């Protein structure tokens, strides 16, 4: 077909569909492009919704990334909102849509791009008729939440779910000075982190007045008329004037499945490296599709805006008749803010490695985000996960500043199959206001390299130390603040002159607050003939997080 006769129909806007539409026009100026969106807004900042609740994004209209008018005037794209696609006829290459009036209409396509996204999981205990119970996935959801908040002087809020949306909403509700309880059925927040790395987030919430209930299951919601009054849990009732459910999302694949398109093992639409489905004339992008995971090597669901936008660019190119590089594999790289803390991760956690039976090692370091002598240095804890051969598997970081930068660097290294040795040799920018000559990324890599080279090895911070000769090299004051019963106390500056009081034949572990001084002590002991000596990675500060 000629460019002039090519009709591209896109189902769904927001990140993936809107990106695909704009890209298709840039590739093909002559094609007819039609974008169908079931909601009233074609492209809005879904990730920004929580921040309007707290007032950080003051104007609701700021969340509207692109309007139908912009698409029409700048790109010549016909956007039809409040129009739902209900059926795909692959034989005739038509889509059946339901108009706002309820009328059905059949629309022909040459290329079809599916971008229906995901939908919030709505547990059975949530009655859709309750006016003060909502998810936070659309502008309509946001409007309902704001109406409740604005109609009450001091509403008591309960957020169900400790993932990204739940954390962001709880933070923003607290920013408004409102009482908030965050409920999570698992023993930790944010499953993209290992449990000990997520622990500081709970402490940060509590410091800022948010009550966090872990290991707590919601059993139901009590109501009077059309208003919820409290959340029933297995540990008691939580009074509530506003309830926001953020327990997760699932891909919207009903339309694709009904059309006979192949689904993948994790339940998303199966696509190739150019976002083509099992039908060569239909492409799919966004939260409804499976992306290849860089480390696991298999398709997975990653409902994040970054992959959706990149996939939209590729699908728009291919649908419009262009050529481009394939979709790169994903790592699930993510970041979230909780008041004064930032938490970010990329690749695999130790918990995923355990579940997947992947051999791994992990180290922790604590460092300042820039030169410690420069004013304003904020601390961070960085966990690096790697294979015994040095290949990097993942990383997590929690701190006050500079966290995103470090995770992005490590994500880049993983994308190019980097090792801890590669990470240790990276040439990173340095000036006192921005970093350190030995960046936290370098420090984590150095510790990992030492571990792999037995120079010396590390032991996990939650290890059972009962079979070791434990040498605590902290100061006496540090011991009082965070004691380690059974350890032999030799301050680090005295190890070289006093190691003779120790038994060099016994398995030995050195311990300090963060692992840095303990490494010095372990190196000394190893050099004077201790046959089996290791450093407790992360030190007592990380060990204390295993509660």
Short mmCIF file of C-alpha atoms in Angstrom, two decimals:
data_model
loop_
_atom_site.label_atom_id
_atom_site.label_comp_id
_atom_site.label_asym_id
_atom_site.label_seq_id
_atom_site.Cartn_x
_atom_site.Cartn_y
_atom_site.Cartn_z
CA UNK A 1 0.00 0.00 0.00
CA UNK A 2 1.10 3.58 -0.51
CA UNK A 3 1.76 5.92 2.36
CA UNK A 4 -1.32 7.90 1.37
CA UNK A 5 -3.59 4.88 1.85
CA UNK A 6 -2.07 3.64 5.12
CA UNK A 7 -4.43 3.91 8.07
CA UNK A 8 -2.98 3.43 11.56
CA UNK A 9 -5.45 2.98 14.40
CA UNK A 10 -4.16 3.21 17.97
CA UNK A 11 -6.21 1.96 20.91
CA UNK A 12 -5.25 3.75 24.11
CA UNK A 13 -3.25 6.90 24.75
CA UNK A 14 -1.34 7.96 27.89
CA UNK A 15 2.33 6.87 27.59
CA UNK A 16 2.62 4.11 25.02
CA UNK A 17 -0.19 4.99 22.64
CA UNK A 18 0.48 8.72 22.59
CA UNK A 19 4.20 8.12 21.97
CA UNK A 20 3.36 5.70 19.16
CA UNK A 21 1.00 8.19 17.53
CA UNK A 22 3.47 11.07 17.54
CA UNK A 23 6.30 8.86 16.33
CA UNK A 24 4.20 7.40 13.52
CA UNK A 25 3.47 10.89 12.25
CA UNK A 26 7.15 11.88 12.34
CA UNK A 27 7.98 8.78 10.31
CA UNK A 28 5.10 9.05 7.86
CA UNK A 29 3.61 12.43 7.03
CA UNK A 30 0.97 11.00 4.70
CA UNK A 31 -0.58 8.19 6.77
CA UNK A 32 -4.00 8.56 8.33
CA UNK A 33 -3.62 8.16 12.10
CA UNK A 34 -6.53 7.67 14.46
CA UNK A 35 -6.12 7.43 18.23
CA UNK A 36 -9.00 6.01 20.27
CA UNK A 37 -9.06 6.58 24.02
CA UNK A 38 -11.71 5.15 26.36
CA UNK A 39 -11.25 7.96 28.88
CA UNK A 40 -11.69 11.73 28.59
CA UNK A 41 -7.95 12.54 28.43
CA UNK A 42 -5.67 11.22 25.73
CA UNK A 43 -2.34 11.81 27.45
CA UNK A 44 -1.97 12.63 31.12
CA UNK A 45 0.79 12.21 33.69
CA UNK A 46 -0.41 9.10 35.49
CA UNK A 47 2.75 9.09 37.62
CA UNK A 48 2.07 12.64 38.76
CA UNK A 49 -1.40 12.04 40.22
CA UNK A 50 -0.29 11.59 43.86
CA UNK A 51 1.63 14.86 43.82
CA UNK A 52 -1.49 16.89 43.11
CA UNK A 53 -3.03 15.50 46.29
CA UNK A 54 -0.23 17.01 48.35
CA UNK A 55 -0.10 20.23 46.34
CA UNK A 56 3.39 19.79 44.91
CA UNK A 57 1.75 19.86 41.50
CA UNK A 58 -0.56 22.76 42.22
CA UNK A 59 -2.63 22.84 39.03
CA UNK A 60 -4.60 19.82 37.84
CA UNK A 61 -4.18 20.93 34.23
CA UNK A 62 -0.41 20.51 34.60
CA UNK A 63 -1.07 16.76 34.52
CA UNK A 64 -2.42 17.00 30.96
CA UNK A 65 0.65 16.16 28.88
CA UNK A 66 -1.01 16.53 25.49
CA UNK A 67 -4.52 17.40 24.37
CA UNK A 68 -6.58 16.27 21.38
CA UNK A 69 -6.17 19.79 20.03
CA UNK A 70 -2.38 19.51 20.12
CA UNK A 71 -2.45 16.14 18.37
CA UNK A 72 -4.79 17.50 15.72
CA UNK A 73 -3.03 20.81 15.05
CA UNK A 74 0.60 19.73 15.35
CA UNK A 75 0.47 16.16 14.07
CA UNK A 76 -2.75 15.90 12.08
CA UNK A 77 -3.86 12.99 14.27
CA UNK A 78 -7.54 12.38 14.85
CA UNK A 79 -8.07 11.75 18.59
CA UNK A 80 -11.41 10.35 19.70
CA UNK A 81 -11.85 10.31 23.48
CA UNK A 82 -14.58 8.66 25.55
CA UNK A 83 -14.60 5.98 22.87
CA UNK A 84 -14.02 2.37 23.88
CA UNK A 85 -12.75 -0.38 21.59
CA UNK A 86 -14.77 -3.50 22.33
CA UNK A 87 -13.83 -5.93 19.56
CA UNK A 88 -11.11 -6.59 16.98
CA UNK A 89 -12.01 -8.43 13.77
CA UNK A 90 -8.64 -9.57 12.44
CA UNK A 91 -10.11 -11.16 9.30
CA UNK A 92 -11.65 -7.93 8.05
CA UNK A 93 -9.12 -5.68 9.87
CA UNK A 94 -11.79 -3.69 11.68
CA UNK A 95 -12.16 -2.45 15.25
CA UNK A 96 -15.61 -2.11 16.78
CA UNK A 97 -15.90 0.88 19.12
CA UNK A 98 -18.58 2.19 21.42
CA UNK A 99 -19.20 5.91 21.12
CA UNK A 100 -20.16 8.14 24.08
CA UNK A 101 -23.77 7.87 22.89
CA UNK A 102 -23.62 4.08 23.23
CA UNK A 103 -23.71 3.56 19.47
CA UNK A 104 -21.37 0.98 17.97
CA UNK A 105 -19.19 1.73 14.97
CA UNK A 106 -16.72 -0.33 12.94
CA UNK A 107 -13.40 1.31 12.03
CA UNK A 108 -11.05 -0.15 9.41
CA UNK A 109 -7.29 -0.31 9.95
CA UNK A 110 -4.19 -1.28 8.04
CA UNK A 111 -1.99 -1.28 11.15
CA UNK A 112 -3.36 -1.50 14.67
CA UNK A 113 -1.45 -0.56 17.81
CA UNK A 114 -2.81 -1.74 21.15
CA UNK A 115 -2.02 0.39 24.19
CA UNK A 116 -4.83 -0.32 26.67
CA UNK A 117 -2.41 -0.25 29.60
CA UNK A 118 -3.13 -1.86 32.94
CA UNK A 119 -5.96 -1.57 35.41
CA UNK A 120 -5.93 -1.41 39.20
CA UNK A 121 -6.67 -4.64 41.02
CA UNK A 122 -9.97 -4.11 42.80
CA UNK A 123 -10.31 -6.53 45.70
CA UNK A 124 -13.76 -7.98 46.42
CA UNK A 125 -14.08 -6.13 49.71
CA UNK A 126 -14.24 -2.76 47.92
CA UNK A 127 -17.78 -1.69 47.06
CA UNK A 128 -17.71 0.60 44.00
CA UNK A 129 -20.78 2.40 45.36
CA UNK A 130 -18.86 3.78 48.34
CA UNK A 131 -18.12 7.41 47.53
CA UNK A 132 -15.04 7.74 49.73
CA UNK A 133 -13.23 4.63 48.49
CA UNK A 134 -11.10 4.88 45.35
CA UNK A 135 -8.07 3.74 43.44
CA UNK A 136 -5.67 6.33 42.02
CA UNK A 137 -5.15 5.43 38.39
CA UNK A 138 -6.99 8.08 36.38
CA UNK A 139 -7.85 11.74 36.54
CA UNK A 140 -11.37 10.71 37.49
CA UNK A 141 -9.94 8.83 40.48
CA UNK A 142 -7.93 11.90 41.42
CA UNK A 143 -11.01 14.10 41.26
CA UNK A 144 -12.94 11.76 43.57
CA UNK A 145 -10.09 11.72 46.09
CA UNK A 146 -9.74 15.50 46.03
CA UNK A 147 -13.48 15.97 46.47
CA UNK A 148 -13.42 13.90 49.67
CA UNK A 149 -10.33 15.69 51.02
CA UNK A 150 -11.69 19.14 50.23
CA UNK A 151 -15.14 18.40 51.71
CA UNK A 152 -13.84 17.45 55.18
CA UNK A 153 -11.89 19.52 57.66
CA UNK A 154 -9.48 16.75 58.70
CA UNK A 155 -10.27 13.44 57.02
CA UNK A 156 -8.65 10.29 58.36
CA UNK A 157 -7.04 8.48 55.43
CA UNK A 158 -6.16 4.82 54.98
CA UNK A 159 -3.97 3.69 52.09
CA UNK A 160 -4.04 -0.02 51.27
CA UNK A 161 -0.88 -1.28 49.57
CA UNK A 162 2.81 -0.59 50.08
CA UNK A 163 3.96 -0.36 46.47
CA UNK A 164 4.96 2.76 44.53
CA UNK A 165 1.51 4.34 44.38
CA UNK A 166 0.72 3.54 48.01
CA UNK A 167 3.97 5.09 49.22
CA UNK A 168 3.55 8.21 47.10
CA UNK A 169 -0.07 8.71 48.14
CA UNK A 170 0.68 8.23 51.84
CA UNK A 171 3.52 10.74 51.64
CA UNK A 172 1.35 13.34 49.91
CA UNK A 173 -1.57 12.92 52.30
CA UNK A 174 0.83 13.53 55.18
CA UNK A 175 2.13 16.62 53.35
CA UNK A 176 -1.38 18.04 53.66
CA UNK A 177 -1.22 17.54 57.40
CA UNK A 178 -3.83 14.76 57.40
CA UNK A 179 -3.81 11.60 59.48
CA UNK A 180 -2.76 8.62 57.38
CA UNK A 181 -2.42 4.88 57.95
CA UNK A 182 -0.58 2.73 55.40
CA UNK A 183 -1.52 -0.97 55.39
CA UNK A 184 0.57 -3.69 53.73
CA UNK A 185 -0.16 -7.42 54.01
CA UNK A 186 3.51 -8.38 53.49
CA UNK A 187 6.22 -7.95 56.15
CA UNK A 188 7.83 -5.13 54.18
CA UNK A 189 7.09 -2.16 51.94
CA UNK A 190 8.14 -1.99 48.29
CA UNK A 191 8.97 -5.47 47.01
CA UNK A 192 11.48 -4.05 44.54
CA UNK A 193 13.77 -3.85 47.59
CA UNK A 194 15.05 -6.57 49.87
CA UNK A 195 13.43 -6.41 53.34
CA UNK A 196 16.37 -4.82 55.14
CA UNK A 197 16.70 -2.12 52.48
CA UNK A 198 12.99 -1.29 52.81
CA UNK A 199 13.14 -0.95 56.58
CA UNK A 200 14.31 2.71 56.56
CA UNK A 201 11.17 3.65 54.62
CA UNK A 202 8.99 2.48 57.51
CA UNK A 203 11.07 4.51 59.94
CA UNK A 204 10.81 7.58 57.68
CA UNK A 205 7.03 7.28 57.46
CA UNK A 206 6.72 7.00 61.21
CA UNK A 207 9.00 10.01 61.75
CA UNK A 208 6.60 11.98 59.59
CA UNK A 209 3.43 10.90 61.35
CA UNK A 210 2.26 8.09 59.04
CA UNK A 211 1.21 4.91 60.83
CA UNK A 212 2.52 1.84 58.98
CA UNK A 213 0.92 -1.56 59.54
CA UNK A 214 2.91 -4.43 58.04
CA UNK A 215 1.87 -8.10 58.05
CA UNK A 216 -1.70 -6.80 58.08
CA UNK A 217 -4.47 -8.17 55.87
CA UNK A 218 -7.59 -6.21 55.01
CA UNK A 219 -10.70 -8.28 55.70
CA UNK A 220 -13.39 -5.81 54.69
CA UNK A 221 -14.73 -2.27 54.84
CA UNK A 222 -17.43 -1.10 57.22
CA UNK A 223 -19.83 1.51 55.90
CA UNK A 224 -22.89 3.58 56.66
CA UNK A 225 -25.01 4.26 53.63
CA UNK A 226 -22.71 5.06 50.72
CA UNK A 227 -19.75 6.07 52.90
CA UNK A 228 -17.01 3.85 54.30
CA UNK A 229 -16.32 4.35 57.98
CA UNK A 230 -13.41 2.02 58.71
CA UNK A 231 -11.14 -0.66 57.31
CA UNK A 232 -11.36 -4.08 58.95
CA UNK A 233 -8.03 -5.86 59.29
CA UNK A 234 -6.86 -9.05 60.98
CA UNK A 235 -5.34 -6.87 63.70
CA UNK A 236 -8.27 -4.51 64.32
CA UNK A 237 -10.29 -1.76 62.67
CA UNK A 238 -8.86 1.48 61.25
CA UNK A 239 -11.35 4.40 61.20
CA UNK A 240 -11.33 6.10 57.81
CA UNK A 241 -13.00 9.01 56.03
CA UNK A 242 -11.03 8.29 52.84
CA UNK A 243 -9.72 4.92 51.64
CA UNK A 244 -7.35 4.60 48.68
CA UNK A 245 -6.66 1.12 47.34
CA UNK A 246 -3.24 0.70 45.73
CA UNK A 247 -2.65 -3.03 45.90
CA UNK A 248 -1.35 -3.43 42.36
CA UNK A 249 -2.32 -3.57 38.71
CA UNK A 250 -2.99 -6.19 36.06
CA UNK A 251 -2.56 -5.86 32.27
CA UNK A 252 -5.64 -5.08 30.21
CA UNK A 253 -5.48 -7.97 27.77
CA UNK A 254 -9.17 -8.81 27.37
CA UNK A 255 -9.44 -7.21 23.92
CA UNK A 256 -6.27 -8.88 22.65
CA UNK A 257 -7.19 -12.27 24.08
CA UNK A 258 -10.69 -12.14 22.59
CA UNK A 259 -9.10 -11.43 19.21
CA UNK A 260 -6.96 -14.55 19.53
CA UNK A 261 -3.64 -12.78 19.97
CA UNK A 262 -1.04 -14.81 21.85
CA UNK A 263 -0.43 -14.08 25.51
CA UNK A 264 2.86 -14.79 27.22
CA UNK A 265 3.69 -16.79 30.37
CA UNK A 266 3.19 -13.84 32.73
CA UNK A 267 -0.19 -12.93 31.28
CA UNK A 268 0.75 -10.01 29.03
CA UNK A 269 0.45 -9.77 25.26
CA UNK A 270 3.33 -11.58 23.58
CA UNK A 271 5.34 -9.32 21.23
CA UNK A 272 8.58 -9.60 19.30
CA UNK A 273 11.51 -7.20 19.51
CA UNK A 274 9.67 -4.68 17.30
CA UNK A 275 6.45 -4.83 19.36
CA UNK A 276 4.61 -6.95 16.79
CA UNK A 277 2.04 -9.38 18.15
CA UNK A 278 1.22 -12.81 16.72
CA UNK A 279 -0.71 -10.89 14.04
CA UNK A 280 1.75 -9.06 11.78
CA UNK A 281 -0.67 -6.15 11.35
CA UNK A 282 -1.18 -5.60 15.09
CA UNK A 283 1.41 -4.18 17.47
CA UNK A 284 1.14 -3.70 21.22
CA UNK A 285 2.93 -1.51 23.75
CA UNK A 286 2.83 -0.38 27.35
CA UNK A 287 1.66 -2.09 30.50
CA UNK A 288 -0.33 -4.74 28.61
CA UNK A 289 2.71 -6.40 27.03
CA UNK A 290 5.58 -8.56 28.21
CA UNK A 291 9.12 -7.25 27.87
CA UNK A 292 12.26 -9.40 27.88
CA UNK A 293 14.08 -9.11 31.21
CA UNK A 294 17.79 -8.43 30.79
CA UNK A 295 18.96 -10.63 33.66
CA UNK A 296 16.27 -13.30 33.91
CA UNK A 297 16.25 -13.80 30.16
CA UNK A 298 12.50 -14.30 29.90
CA UNK A 299 9.45 -12.12 29.26
CA UNK A 300 8.00 -10.25 32.21
CA UNK A 301 5.45 -7.56 33.03
CA UNK A 302 6.99 -4.18 33.84
CA UNK A 303 4.20 -1.60 34.30
CA UNK A 304 6.47 1.45 34.17
CA UNK A 305 6.34 4.57 32.02
CA UNK A 306 9.91 4.29 30.71
CA UNK A 307 9.51 1.00 28.82
CA UNK A 308 6.04 2.08 27.62
CA UNK A 309 7.39 5.24 26.02
CA UNK A 310 10.31 3.45 24.39
CA UNK A 311 8.03 0.70 23.10
CA UNK A 312 5.61 3.30 21.74
CA UNK A 313 8.40 4.90 19.74
CA UNK A 314 9.29 1.55 18.17
CA UNK A 315 5.69 0.53 17.44
CA UNK A 316 4.93 3.89 15.86
CA UNK A 317 7.97 3.57 13.62
CA UNK A 318 7.15 0.05 12.46
CA UNK A 319 3.42 0.72 11.97
CA UNK A 320 4.23 3.75 9.84
CA UNK A 321 6.51 1.73 7.57
CA UNK A 322 9.84 2.78 9.03
CA UNK A 323 12.84 0.85 10.33
CA UNK A 324 14.44 1.04 13.76
CA UNK A 325 16.53 -0.84 16.29
CA UNK A 326 14.71 -3.47 18.34
CA UNK A 327 13.31 -2.97 21.82
CA UNK A 328 16.02 -3.45 24.42
CA UNK A 329 15.46 -5.71 27.38
CA UNK A 330 14.33 -4.17 30.66
CA UNK A 331 15.55 -4.24 34.24
CA UNK A 332 12.59 -2.77 36.10
CA UNK A 333 14.72 0.18 37.15
CA UNK A 334 12.64 2.33 39.48
CA UNK A 335 12.81 5.09 42.06
CA UNK A 336 10.46 6.49 44.70
CA UNK A 337 10.62 9.28 47.27
CA UNK A 338 9.40 8.99 50.85
CA UNK A 339 9.78 12.39 52.53
CA UNK A 340 13.54 12.85 53.01
CA UNK A 341 14.51 9.45 51.63
CA UNK A 342 14.85 8.14 48.10
CA UNK A 343 14.74 4.43 47.33
CA UNK A 344 15.75 3.01 43.96
CA UNK A 345 16.54 -0.37 42.48
CA UNK A 346 17.50 -2.10 39.26
CA UNK A 347 17.76 -5.72 38.19
CA UNK A 348 17.41 -8.57 40.66
CA UNK A 349 17.09 -8.44 44.41
CA UNK A 350 18.55 -11.12 46.65
CA UNK A 351 14.99 -12.31 47.29
CA UNK A 352 14.40 -12.84 43.55
CA UNK A 353 17.73 -14.66 43.25
CA UNK A 354 16.68 -16.98 46.07
CA UNK A 355 13.31 -17.64 44.44
CA UNK A 356 14.91 -18.25 41.04
CA UNK A 357 17.71 -20.37 42.54
CA UNK A 358 20.34 -18.05 41.07
CA UNK A 359 23.76 -18.15 42.76
CA UNK A 360 24.71 -14.71 43.98
CA UNK A 361 26.80 -12.67 46.38
CA UNK A 362 25.87 -9.28 47.82
CA UNK A 363 27.67 -6.45 49.57
CA UNK A 364 26.59 -3.25 51.30
CA UNK A 365 28.33 0.07 51.58
CA UNK A 366 27.43 3.31 53.28
CA UNK A 367 28.71 6.54 51.83
CA UNK A 368 27.96 10.23 51.42
CA UNK A 369 26.37 11.32 48.16
CA UNK A 370 29.16 13.83 47.60
CA UNK A 371 32.45 14.66 49.32
CA UNK A 372 31.83 14.35 53.04
CA UNK A 373 33.77 17.54 53.79
CA UNK A 374 31.54 19.57 51.46
CA UNK A 375 28.44 20.98 53.22
CA UNK A 376 25.20 19.08 52.81
CA UNK A 377 26.56 15.57 52.33
CA UNK A 378 23.73 13.05 52.71
CA UNK A 379 24.29 9.40 53.54
CA UNK A 380 23.14 6.45 51.46
CA UNK A 381 23.16 2.67 51.77
CA UNK A 382 23.91 0.80 48.55
CA UNK A 383 23.45 -2.95 48.09
CA UNK A 384 25.12 -4.60 45.10
CA UNK A 385 24.06 -8.10 44.00
CA UNK A 386 26.35 -10.07 41.68
CA UNK A 387 27.17 -13.57 40.54
CA UNK A 388 30.20 -15.48 41.83
CA UNK A 389 31.87 -14.78 38.49
CA UNK A 390 31.43 -11.03 39.01
CA UNK A 391 28.50 -10.41 36.65
CA UNK A 392 26.24 -7.72 38.12
CA UNK A 393 22.68 -8.89 38.81
CA UNK A 394 21.12 -5.87 40.50
CA UNK A 395 21.40 -3.07 42.99
CA UNK A 396 19.33 -1.19 45.56
CA UNK A 397 20.02 2.14 47.17
CA UNK A 398 18.29 4.14 49.91
CA UNK A 399 19.44 7.58 51.01
CA UNK A 400 18.88 11.28 51.25
CA UNK A 401 20.29 12.41 47.89
CA UNK A 402 22.11 11.10 44.82
CA UNK A 403 20.40 7.71 44.95
CA UNK A 404 18.92 7.86 41.44
CA UNK A 405 22.28 8.72 39.91
CA UNK A 406 23.97 5.63 41.37
CA UNK A 407 21.21 3.25 40.37
CA UNK A 408 21.14 4.65 36.84
CA UNK A 409 24.89 4.08 36.52
CA UNK A 410 24.58 0.48 37.69
CA UNK A 411 21.54 -0.13 35.46
CA UNK A 412 23.62 1.01 32.50
CA UNK A 413 26.41 -1.36 33.47
CA UNK A 414 23.99 -4.29 33.75
CA UNK A 415 22.50 -3.43 30.35
CA UNK A 416 25.94 -3.96 28.82
CA UNK A 417 26.56 -7.14 30.84
CA UNK A 418 29.04 -5.42 33.09
CA UNK A 419 30.94 -7.03 35.93
CA UNK A 420 31.92 -5.65 39.31
CA UNK A 421 35.40 -5.13 37.87
CA UNK A 422 33.89 -3.02 35.09
CA UNK A 423 31.98 -1.03 37.69
CA UNK A 424 35.14 -0.45 39.72
CA UNK A 425 36.86 0.99 36.67
CA UNK A 426 34.17 3.42 35.51
CA UNK A 427 35.35 6.96 34.85
CA UNK A 428 32.72 9.03 36.65
CA UNK A 429 32.49 12.79 37.03
CA UNK A 430 33.84 14.17 40.29
CA UNK A 431 33.80 17.51 42.06
CA UNK A 432 33.12 18.00 45.79
CA UNK A 433 29.56 19.35 45.33
CA UNK A 434 28.58 16.35 43.16
CA UNK A 435 30.42 13.24 44.29
CA UNK A 436 33.60 11.77 45.66
CA UNK A 437 36.78 10.67 43.94
CA UNK A 438 35.76 7.20 45.06
CA UNK A 439 32.08 7.30 44.20
CA UNK A 440 29.64 5.09 46.14
CA UNK A 441 29.36 3.05 42.94
CA UNK A 442 33.11 2.51 43.01
CA UNK A 443 33.07 1.68 46.71
CA UNK A 444 30.42 -1.03 46.27
CA UNK A 445 32.37 -2.47 43.35
CA UNK A 446 35.63 -2.39 45.33
CA UNK A 447 34.02 -4.34 48.18
CA UNK A 448 32.62 -6.88 45.71
CA UNK A 449 36.01 -7.26 44.02
CA UNK A 450 37.64 -7.80 47.42
CA UNK A 451 35.04 -10.44 48.23
CA UNK A 452 35.63 -12.34 44.99
CA UNK A 453 39.41 -12.10 45.40
CA UNK A 454 39.25 -13.24 49.05
CA UNK A 455 40.88 -9.98 50.05
CA UNK A 456 39.11 -10.71 52.37
CA UNK A 457 35.74 -12.30 51.78
CA UNK A 458 32.56 -10.91 53.29
CA UNK A 459 29.80 -12.53 55.30
CA UNK A 460 26.18 -11.41 55.17
CA UNK A 461 25.05 -8.92 57.82
CA UNK A 462 22.34 -11.26 59.12
CA UNK A 463 24.73 -14.21 59.48
CA UNK A 464 24.76 -16.40 62.58
CA UNK A 465 28.07 -15.39 64.19
CA UNK A 466 28.00 -17.94 66.99
CA UNK A 467 30.67 -20.11 65.35
CA UNK A 468 33.08 -17.24 64.71
CA UNK A 469 35.70 -15.37 66.63
CA UNK A 470 34.06 -11.95 66.32
CA UNK A 471 36.30 -8.89 66.51
CA UNK A 472 34.42 -5.62 67.03
CA UNK A 473 36.66 -2.73 65.98
CA UNK A 474 34.28 0.12 66.81
CA UNK A 475 34.75 2.71 69.52
CA UNK A 476 33.49 2.11 73.04
CA UNK A 477 30.74 4.68 72.51
CA UNK A 478 29.49 2.89 69.40
CA UNK A 479 29.30 -0.37 71.35
CA UNK A 480 27.04 1.28 73.90
CA UNK A 481 24.69 2.56 71.20
CA UNK A 482 24.48 -0.70 69.25
CA UNK A 483 25.99 -3.61 71.23
CA UNK A 484 27.14 -6.93 69.78
CA UNK A 485 27.16 -9.48 72.62
CA UNK A 486 29.99 -12.02 72.61
CA UNK A 487 32.35 -9.99 70.42
CA UNK A 488 35.97 -9.21 71.35
CA UNK A 489 36.48 -5.46 71.40
CA UNK A 490 39.68 -4.19 69.81
CA UNK A 491 39.42 -0.66 68.32
CA UNK A 492 40.63 -0.59 64.72
CA UNK A 493 43.68 1.53 65.57
CA UNK A 494 44.83 -1.16 68.02
CA UNK A 495 44.41 -4.25 65.83
CA UNK A 496 47.93 -4.16 64.43
CA UNK A 497 49.48 -4.04 67.91
CA UNK A 498 47.08 -6.39 69.69
CA UNK A 499 46.19 -9.16 67.24
CA UNK A 500 48.39 -11.58 69.23
CA UNK A 501 45.62 -11.96 71.82
CA UNK A 502 43.45 -13.60 69.15
CA UNK A 503 43.40 -17.19 67.90
CA UNK A 504 44.55 -17.21 64.23
CA UNK A 505 43.25 -20.74 63.70
CA UNK A 506 39.62 -19.90 64.37
CA UNK A 507 37.17 -18.64 61.74
CA UNK A 508 37.14 -14.89 62.37
CA UNK A 509 34.75 -12.07 61.47
CA UNK A 510 35.56 -8.39 61.88
CA UNK A 511 32.75 -5.95 62.58
CA UNK A 512 32.35 -2.17 62.62
CA UNK A 513 29.49 0.25 61.98
CA UNK A 514 29.50 0.13 58.17
CA UNK A 515 32.16 -2.41 57.15
CA UNK A 516 34.88 0.08 56.22
CA UNK A 517 37.03 -0.14 59.36
CA UNK A 518 36.29 -3.85 59.63
CA UNK A 519 37.82 -4.31 56.18
CA UNK A 520 41.03 -2.67 57.41
CA UNK A 521 41.11 -4.98 60.42
CA UNK A 522 40.33 -8.10 58.37
CA UNK A 523 43.07 -7.23 55.89
CA UNK A 524 45.59 -6.85 58.73
CA UNK A 525 44.60 -10.16 60.27
CA UNK A 526 44.76 -11.93 56.93
CA UNK A 527 48.22 -10.51 56.23
CA UNK A 528 49.61 -11.76 59.55
CA UNK A 529 48.43 -15.31 59.00
CA UNK A 530 44.80 -15.64 60.02
CA UNK A 531 43.68 -18.45 57.73
CA UNK A 532 39.93 -17.79 57.71
CA UNK A 533 38.94 -14.17 58.22
CA UNK A 534 36.01 -12.23 56.77
CA UNK A 535 34.34 -8.84 57.05
CA UNK A 536 30.68 -8.38 58.05
CA UNK A 537 29.42 -6.43 55.04
CA UNK A 538 27.36 -3.37 55.91
CA UNK A 539 28.42 -3.65 59.55
CA UNK A 540 26.15 -3.18 62.51
CA UNK A 541 24.14 -0.44 60.82
CA UNK A 542 22.82 -2.91 58.22
CA UNK A 543 22.68 -5.83 60.65
CA UNK A 544 20.30 -3.76 62.78
CA UNK A 545 17.86 -3.55 59.84
CA UNK A 546 17.18 -7.29 59.94
CA UNK A 547 14.28 -7.20 62.39
#
